[in-house]
Amino acid sequence: MYSREEAAQIRKEFWMAFDAYSRKFIGAKQKWITYNTGLKDIVLKFDLDRNRARVMLLVEHRNEDKRFDIFVRIKGFEMLYEDNLGEGWIWDEQLMTNSGKEVCAIYKQLDDVNIYNKNQWTDIFDFFGIEMMKIESAFLEFKPLIKDYINTNF
């Protein structure tokens, strides 16, 4: 078990190492889209803890009906990008985040990995890089359609 400070230091080292590693996927001067999607209440996210790693697209609108409407609209465009995503993505209408926030999510999960096990970092880096490239590509395909839908209906 690690002290709070040791755990924080390991997490910091992980994300710094991942940032350096991810340059092979996105280039030296690029950044992952993550929170800069250009659409309010839609984010792309890396999630990692002691049990699993996830690459996620989250619909975070605070109104449950609107959040679900946006999620259903994204699901409706699945044929446009399903070849890019590949298999294994989970569509979850009611996911509770670690912070207790209810969201709609599309995510892919890698089980049995632990942020505190440095021997697993390369596997996690590969998973994060490959799967985030897929979800970013899919997102960029349907973004104009979702943007129009949000601007028209909300």
JSON list of C-alpha atoms in Angstrom, two decimals:
[
{"chain": "A", "resi": 1, "resn": "MET", "atom": "CA", "xyz": [0.00, 0.00, 0.00]},
{"chain": "A", "resi": 2, "resn": "TYR", "atom": "CA", "xyz": [1.23, 3.47, -0.83]},
{"chain": "A", "resi": 3, "resn": "SER", "atom": "CA", "xyz": [0.94, 6.63, 1.22]},
{"chain": "A", "resi": 4, "resn": "ARG", "atom": "CA", "xyz": [-1.24, 9.36, -0.26]},
{"chain": "A", "resi": 5, "resn": "GLU", "atom": "CA", "xyz": [1.86, 11.24, -1.39]},
{"chain": "A", "resi": 6, "resn": "GLU", "atom": "CA", "xyz": [3.46, 8.15, -2.95]},
{"chain": "A", "resi": 7, "resn": "ALA", "atom": "CA", "xyz": [0.24, 7.28, -4.78]},
{"chain": "A", "resi": 8, "resn": "ALA", "atom": "CA", "xyz": [-0.06, 10.85, -6.08]},
{"chain": "A", "resi": 9, "resn": "GLN", "atom": "CA", "xyz": [3.55, 10.75, -7.27]},
{"chain": "A", "resi": 10, "resn": "ILE", "atom": "CA", "xyz": [3.02, 7.45, -9.12]},
{"chain": "A", "resi": 11, "resn": "ARG", "atom": "CA", "xyz": [-0.13, 8.81, -10.80]},
{"chain": "A", "resi": 12, "resn": "LYS", "atom": "CA", "xyz": [1.79, 11.93, -11.83]},
{"chain": "A", "resi": 13, "resn": "GLU", "atom": "CA", "xyz": [4.63, 9.78, -13.23]},
{"chain": "A", "resi": 14, "resn": "PHE", "atom": "CA", "xyz": [2.13, 7.65, -15.14]},
{"chain": "A", "resi": 15, "resn": "TRP", "atom": "CA", "xyz": [0.45, 10.61, -16.85]},
{"chain": "A", "resi": 16, "resn": "MET", "atom": "CA", "xyz": [3.78, 12.26, -17.66]},
{"chain": "A", "resi": 17, "resn": "ALA", "atom": "CA", "xyz": [5.07, 9.01, -19.16]},
{"chain": "A", "resi": 18, "resn": "PHE", "atom": "CA", "xyz": [1.84, 8.56, -21.10]},
{"chain": "A", "resi": 19, "resn": "ASP", "atom": "CA", "xyz": [2.07, 12.10, -22.44]},
{"chain": "A", "resi": 20, "resn": "ALA", "atom": "CA", "xyz": [5.55, 11.36, -23.78]},
{"chain": "A", "resi": 21, "resn": "TYR", "atom": "CA", "xyz": [4.49, 7.96, -25.13]},
{"chain": "A", "resi": 22, "resn": "SER", "atom": "CA", "xyz": [1.36, 9.30, -26.82]},
{"chain": "A", "resi": 23, "resn": "ARG", "atom": "CA", "xyz": [3.38, 11.59, -29.10]},
{"chain": "A", "resi": 24, "resn": "LYS", "atom": "CA", "xyz": [3.82, 8.63, -31.47]},
{"chain": "A", "resi": 25, "resn": "PHE", "atom": "CA", "xyz": [0.04, 8.61, -31.97]},
{"chain": "A", "resi": 26, "resn": "ILE", "atom": "CA", "xyz": [-0.73, 12.30, -32.22]},
{"chain": "A", "resi": 27, "resn": "GLY", "atom": "CA", "xyz": [2.55, 14.06, -32.95]},
{"chain": "A", "resi": 28, "resn": "ALA", "atom": "CA", "xyz": [4.82, 16.24, -30.85]},
{"chain": "A", "resi": 29, "resn": "LYS", "atom": "CA", "xyz": [2.70, 19.39, -30.99]},
{"chain": "A", "resi": 30, "resn": "GLN", "atom": "CA", "xyz": [-0.76, 17.86, -30.84]},
{"chain": "A", "resi": 31, "resn": "LYS", "atom": "CA", "xyz": [-2.99, 17.11, -27.87]},
{"chain": "A", "resi": 32, "resn": "TRP", "atom": "CA", "xyz": [-5.78, 14.62, -27.40]},
{"chain": "A", "resi": 33, "resn": "ILE", "atom": "CA", "xyz": [-9.22, 16.19, -27.86]},
{"chain": "A", "resi": 34, "resn": "THR", "atom": "CA", "xyz": [-10.49, 15.11, -24.39]},
{"chain": "A", "resi": 35, "resn": "TYR", "atom": "CA", "xyz": [-12.35, 18.09, -22.93]},
{"chain": "A", "resi": 36, "resn": "ASN", "atom": "CA", "xyz": [-11.89, 20.34, -25.98]},
{"chain": "A", "resi": 37, "resn": "THR", "atom": "CA", "xyz": [-14.55, 18.65, -28.10]},
{"chain": "A", "resi": 38, "resn": "GLY", "atom": "CA", "xyz": [-16.22, 21.90, -29.08]},
{"chain": "A", "resi": 39, "resn": "LEU", "atom": "CA", "xyz": [-19.53, 20.49, -27.85]},
{"chain": "A", "resi": 40, "resn": "LYS", "atom": "CA", "xyz": [-20.82, 21.41, -24.43]},
{"chain": "A", "resi": 41, "resn": "ASP", "atom": "CA", "xyz": [-21.43, 18.39, -22.20]},
{"chain": "A", "resi": 42, "resn": "ILE", "atom": "CA", "xyz": [-19.55, 15.91, -24.42]},
{"chain": "A", "resi": 43, "resn": "VAL", "atom": "CA", "xyz": [-16.03, 14.88, -23.42]},
{"chain": "A", "resi": 44, "resn": "LEU", "atom": "CA", "xyz": [-13.52, 12.20, -24.31]},
{"chain": "A", "resi": 45, "resn": "LYS", "atom": "CA", "xyz": [-11.69, 10.78, -21.35]},
{"chain": "A", "resi": 46, "resn": "PHE", "atom": "CA", "xyz": [-9.01, 8.38, -20.15]},
{"chain": "A", "resi": 47, "resn": "ASP", "atom": "CA", "xyz": [-9.95, 6.60, -16.91]},
{"chain": "A", "resi": 48, "resn": "LEU", "atom": "CA", "xyz": [-7.57, 4.41, -14.92]},
{"chain": "A", "resi": 49, "resn": "ASP", "atom": "CA", "xyz": [-7.58, 2.94, -11.44]},
{"chain": "A", "resi": 50, "resn": "ARG", "atom": "CA", "xyz": [-6.39, -0.18, -9.61]},
{"chain": "A", "resi": 51, "resn": "ASN", "atom": "CA", "xyz": [-8.64, -2.54, -11.58]},
{"chain": "A", "resi": 52, "resn": "ARG", "atom": "CA", "xyz": [-9.16, -1.30, -15.12]},
{"chain": "A", "resi": 53, "resn": "ALA", "atom": "CA", "xyz": [-8.42, 1.24, -17.82]},
{"chain": "A", "resi": 54, "resn": "ARG", "atom": "CA", "xyz": [-11.11, 2.88, -19.94]},
{"chain": "A", "resi": 55, "resn": "VAL", "atom": "CA", "xyz": [-11.24, 5.11, -22.97]},
{"chain": "A", "resi": 56, "resn": "MET", "atom": "CA", "xyz": [-14.55, 6.94, -22.88]},
{"chain": "A", "resi": 57, "resn": "LEU", "atom": "CA", "xyz": [-16.88, 9.32, -24.64]},
{"chain": "A", "resi": 58, "resn": "LEU", "atom": "CA", "xyz": [-19.19, 10.84, -22.04]},
{"chain": "A", "resi": 59, "resn": "VAL", "atom": "CA", "xyz": [-22.41, 12.78, -22.47]},
{"chain": "A", "resi": 60, "resn": "GLU", "atom": "CA", "xyz": [-22.58, 14.81, -19.27]},
{"chain": "A", "resi": 61, "resn": "HIS", "atom": "CA", "xyz": [-25.65, 17.02, -19.69]},
{"chain": "A", "resi": 62, "resn": "ARG", "atom": "CA", "xyz": [-27.17, 17.59, -16.25]},
{"chain": "A", "resi": 63, "resn": "ASN", "atom": "CA", "xyz": [-30.73, 17.12, -17.57]},
{"chain": "A", "resi": 64, "resn": "GLU", "atom": "CA", "xyz": [-31.33, 13.37, -17.80]},
{"chain": "A", "resi": 65, "resn": "ASP", "atom": "CA", "xyz": [-33.76, 13.59, -20.75]},
{"chain": "A", "resi": 66, "resn": "LYS", "atom": "CA", "xyz": [-31.48, 15.84, -22.79]},
{"chain": "A", "resi": 67, "resn": "ARG", "atom": "CA", "xyz": [-28.45, 13.69, -21.93]},
{"chain": "A", "resi": 68, "resn": "PHE", "atom": "CA", "xyz": [-30.30, 10.59, -23.10]},
{"chain": "A", "resi": 69, "resn": "ASP", "atom": "CA", "xyz": [-31.54, 12.33, -26.29]},
{"chain": "A", "resi": 70, "resn": "ILE", "atom": "CA", "xyz": [-27.98, 13.26, -27.25]},
{"chain": "A", "resi": 71, "resn": "PHE", "atom": "CA", "xyz": [-26.77, 9.73, -26.47]},
{"chain": "A", "resi": 72, "resn": "VAL", "atom": "CA", "xyz": [-29.53, 8.16, -28.60]},
{"chain": "A", "resi": 73, "resn": "ARG", "atom": "CA", "xyz": [-28.67, 10.52, -31.45]},
{"chain": "A", "resi": 74, "resn": "ILE", "atom": "CA", "xyz": [-25.00, 9.49, -31.27]},
{"chain": "A", "resi": 75, "resn": "LYS", "atom": "CA", "xyz": [-26.06, 5.83, -31.24]},
{"chain": "A", "resi": 76, "resn": "GLY", "atom": "CA", "xyz": [-28.18, 6.52, -34.33]},
{"chain": "A", "resi": 77, "resn": "PHE", "atom": "CA", "xyz": [-25.07, 7.52, -36.27]},
{"chain": "A", "resi": 78, "resn": "GLU", "atom": "CA", "xyz": [-23.23, 4.33, -35.30]},
{"chain": "A", "resi": 79, "resn": "MET", "atom": "CA", "xyz": [-23.29, 2.97, -38.87]},
{"chain": "A", "resi": 80, "resn": "LEU", "atom": "CA", "xyz": [-21.13, 5.91, -39.95]},
{"chain": "A", "resi": 81, "resn": "TYR", "atom": "CA", "xyz": [-18.24, 5.01, -37.69]},
{"chain": "A", "resi": 82, "resn": "GLU", "atom": "CA", "xyz": [-18.64, 1.45, -36.41]},
{"chain": "A", "resi": 83, "resn": "ASP", "atom": "CA", "xyz": [-15.92, 0.16, -38.75]},
{"chain": "A", "resi": 84, "resn": "ASN", "atom": "CA", "xyz": [-13.45, 2.64, -37.23]},
{"chain": "A", "resi": 85, "resn": "LEU", "atom": "CA", "xyz": [-14.32, 1.72, -33.65]},
{"chain": "A", "resi": 86, "resn": "GLY", "atom": "CA", "xyz": [-14.18, -2.03, -34.02]},
{"chain": "A", "resi": 87, "resn": "GLU", "atom": "CA", "xyz": [-15.58, -4.43, -31.46]},
{"chain": "A", "resi": 88, "resn": "GLY", "atom": "CA", "xyz": [-15.73, -4.34, -27.70]},
{"chain": "A", "resi": 89, "resn": "TRP", "atom": "CA", "xyz": [-17.21, -0.88, -27.12]},
{"chain": "A", "resi": 90, "resn": "ILE", "atom": "CA", "xyz": [-19.86, -0.65, -24.41]},
{"chain": "A", "resi": 91, "resn": "TRP", "atom": "CA", "xyz": [-22.85, 1.67, -24.74]},
{"chain": "A", "resi": 92, "resn": "ASP", "atom": "CA", "xyz": [-24.06, 2.59, -21.24]},
{"chain": "A", "resi": 93, "resn": "GLU", "atom": "CA", "xyz": [-27.11, 4.83, -20.80]},
{"chain": "A", "resi": 94, "resn": "GLN", "atom": "CA", "xyz": [-26.56, 5.27, -17.06]},
{"chain": "A", "resi": 95, "resn": "LEU", "atom": "CA", "xyz": [-22.96, 5.12, -15.94]},
{"chain": "A", "resi": 96, "resn": "MET", "atom": "CA", "xyz": [-22.00, 6.46, -12.53]},
{"chain": "A", "resi": 97, "resn": "THR", "atom": "CA", "xyz": [-18.57, 8.09, -12.61]},
{"chain": "A", "resi": 98, "resn": "ASN", "atom": "CA", "xyz": [-16.05, 7.78, -9.78]},
{"chain": "A", "resi": 99, "resn": "SER", "atom": "CA", "xyz": [-17.11, 11.26, -8.67]},
{"chain": "A", "resi": 100, "resn": "GLY", "atom": "CA", "xyz": [-20.77, 10.21, -8.40]},
{"chain": "A", "resi": 101, "resn": "LYS", "atom": "CA", "xyz": [-21.96, 11.91, -11.57]},
{"chain": "A", "resi": 102, "resn": "GLU", "atom": "CA", "xyz": [-24.48, 10.10, -13.77]},
{"chain": "A", "resi": 103, "resn": "VAL", "atom": "CA", "xyz": [-23.57, 10.18, -17.46]},
{"chain": "A", "resi": 104, "resn": "CYS", "atom": "CA", "xyz": [-24.22, 8.34, -20.70]},
{"chain": "A", "resi": 105, "resn": "ALA", "atom": "CA", "xyz": [-21.07, 6.70, -21.99]},
{"chain": "A", "resi": 106, "resn": "ILE", "atom": "CA", "xyz": [-19.46, 4.84, -24.83]},
{"chain": "A", "resi": 107, "resn": "TYR", "atom": "CA", "xyz": [-16.34, 3.15, -23.58]},
{"chain": "A", "resi": 108, "resn": "LYS", "atom": "CA", "xyz": [-13.86, 0.38, -24.09]},
{"chain": "A", "resi": 109, "resn": "GLN", "atom": "CA", "xyz": [-12.33, -1.26, -21.06]},
{"chain": "A", "resi": 110, "resn": "LEU", "atom": "CA", "xyz": [-9.10, -3.11, -20.36]},
{"chain": "A", "resi": 111, "resn": "ASP", "atom": "CA", "xyz": [-9.51, -5.24, -17.23]},
{"chain": "A", "resi": 112, "resn": "ASP", "atom": "CA", "xyz": [-6.94, -6.42, -14.70]},
{"chain": "A", "resi": 113, "resn": "VAL", "atom": "CA", "xyz": [-4.55, -3.49, -15.02]},
{"chain": "A", "resi": 114, "resn": "ASN", "atom": "CA", "xyz": [-3.40, -1.24, -12.22]},
{"chain": "A", "resi": 115, "resn": "ILE", "atom": "CA", "xyz": [-2.00, 2.28, -12.43]},
{"chain": "A", "resi": 116, "resn": "TYR", "atom": "CA", "xyz": [0.40, 1.41, -9.60]},
{"chain": "A", "resi": 117, "resn": "ASN", "atom": "CA", "xyz": [1.95, -1.53, -11.46]},
{"chain": "A", "resi": 118, "resn": "LYS", "atom": "CA", "xyz": [4.63, 0.05, -13.64]},
{"chain": "A", "resi": 119, "resn": "ASN", "atom": "CA", "xyz": [5.13, -3.27, -15.46]},
{"chain": "A", "resi": 120, "resn": "GLN", "atom": "CA", "xyz": [1.65, -2.79, -16.98]},
{"chain": "A", "resi": 121, "resn": "TRP", "atom": "CA", "xyz": [2.13, 0.77, -18.13]},
{"chain": "A", "resi": 122, "resn": "THR", "atom": "CA", "xyz": [3.17, -0.10, -21.69]},
{"chain": "A", "resi": 123, "resn": "ASP", "atom": "CA", "xyz": [0.04, -2.22, -22.15]},
{"chain": "A", "resi": 124, "resn": "ILE", "atom": "CA", "xyz": [-2.09, 0.60, -20.77]},
{"chain": "A", "resi": 125, "resn": "PHE", "atom": "CA", "xyz": [-0.34, 3.16, -22.99]},
{"chain": "A", "resi": 126, "resn": "ASP", "atom": "CA", "xyz": [-0.98, 1.02, -26.08]},
{"chain": "A", "resi": 127, "resn": "PHE", "atom": "CA", "xyz": [-4.63, 0.52, -25.13]},
{"chain": "A", "resi": 128, "resn": "PHE", "atom": "CA", "xyz": [-5.16, 4.23, -24.43]},
{"chain": "A", "resi": 129, "resn": "GLY", "atom": "CA", "xyz": [-3.42, 5.38, -27.61]},
{"chain": "A", "resi": 130, "resn": "ILE", "atom": "CA", "xyz": [-5.05, 2.94, -30.01]},
{"chain": "A", "resi": 131, "resn": "GLU", "atom": "CA", "xyz": [-8.56, 3.20, -28.59]},
{"chain": "A", "resi": 132, "resn": "MET", "atom": "CA", "xyz": [-8.53, 6.99, -28.15]},
{"chain": "A", "resi": 133, "resn": "MET", "atom": "CA", "xyz": [-7.48, 7.35, -31.79]},
{"chain": "A", "resi": 134, "resn": "LYS", "atom": "CA", "xyz": [-10.53, 5.26, -32.73]},
{"chain": "A", "resi": 135, "resn": "ILE", "atom": "CA", "xyz": [-13.03, 7.17, -30.60]},
{"chain": "A", "resi": 136, "resn": "GLU", "atom": "CA", "xyz": [-11.59, 10.55, -31.64]},
{"chain": "A", "resi": 137, "resn": "SER", "atom": "CA", "xyz": [-11.91, 9.56, -35.30]},
{"chain": "A", "resi": 138, "resn": "ALA", "atom": "CA", "xyz": [-15.50, 8.42, -34.77]},
{"chain": "A", "resi": 139, "resn": "PHE", "atom": "CA", "xyz": [-16.31, 11.57, -32.81]},
{"chain": "A", "resi": 140, "resn": "LEU", "atom": "CA", "xyz": [-14.95, 13.82, -35.55]},
{"chain": "A", "resi": 141, "resn": "GLU", "atom": "CA", "xyz": [-17.15, 12.01, -38.07]},
{"chain": "A", "resi": 142, "resn": "PHE", "atom": "CA", "xyz": [-20.40, 12.55, -36.19]},
{"chain": "A", "resi": 143, "resn": "LYS", "atom": "CA", "xyz": [-19.54, 15.86, -34.47]},
{"chain": "A", "resi": 144, "resn": "PRO", "atom": "CA", "xyz": [-21.13, 18.09, -37.15]},
{"chain": "A", "resi": 145, "resn": "LEU", "atom": "CA", "xyz": [-24.33, 16.06, -37.01]},
{"chain": "A", "resi": 146, "resn": "ILE", "atom": "CA", "xyz": [-24.53, 16.17, -33.22]},
{"chain": "A", "resi": 147, "resn": "LYS", "atom": "CA", "xyz": [-23.64, 19.86, -33.19]},
{"chain": "A", "resi": 148, "resn": "ASP", "atom": "CA", "xyz": [-26.53, 20.61, -35.55]},
{"chain": "A", "resi": 149, "resn": "TYR", "atom": "CA", "xyz": [-28.87, 18.49, -33.43]},
{"chain": "A", "resi": 150, "resn": "ILE", "atom": "CA", "xyz": [-27.85, 20.23, -30.20]},
{"chain": "A", "resi": 151, "resn": "ASN", "atom": "CA", "xyz": [-28.07, 23.71, -31.75]},
{"chain": "A", "resi": 152, "resn": "THR", "atom": "CA", "xyz": [-31.52, 22.95, -33.15]},
{"chain": "A", "resi": 153, "resn": "ASN", "atom": "CA", "xyz": [-33.04, 21.21, -30.13]},
{"chain": "A", "resi": 154, "resn": "PHE", "atom": "CA", "xyz": [-31.44, 22.66, -27.00]}
]
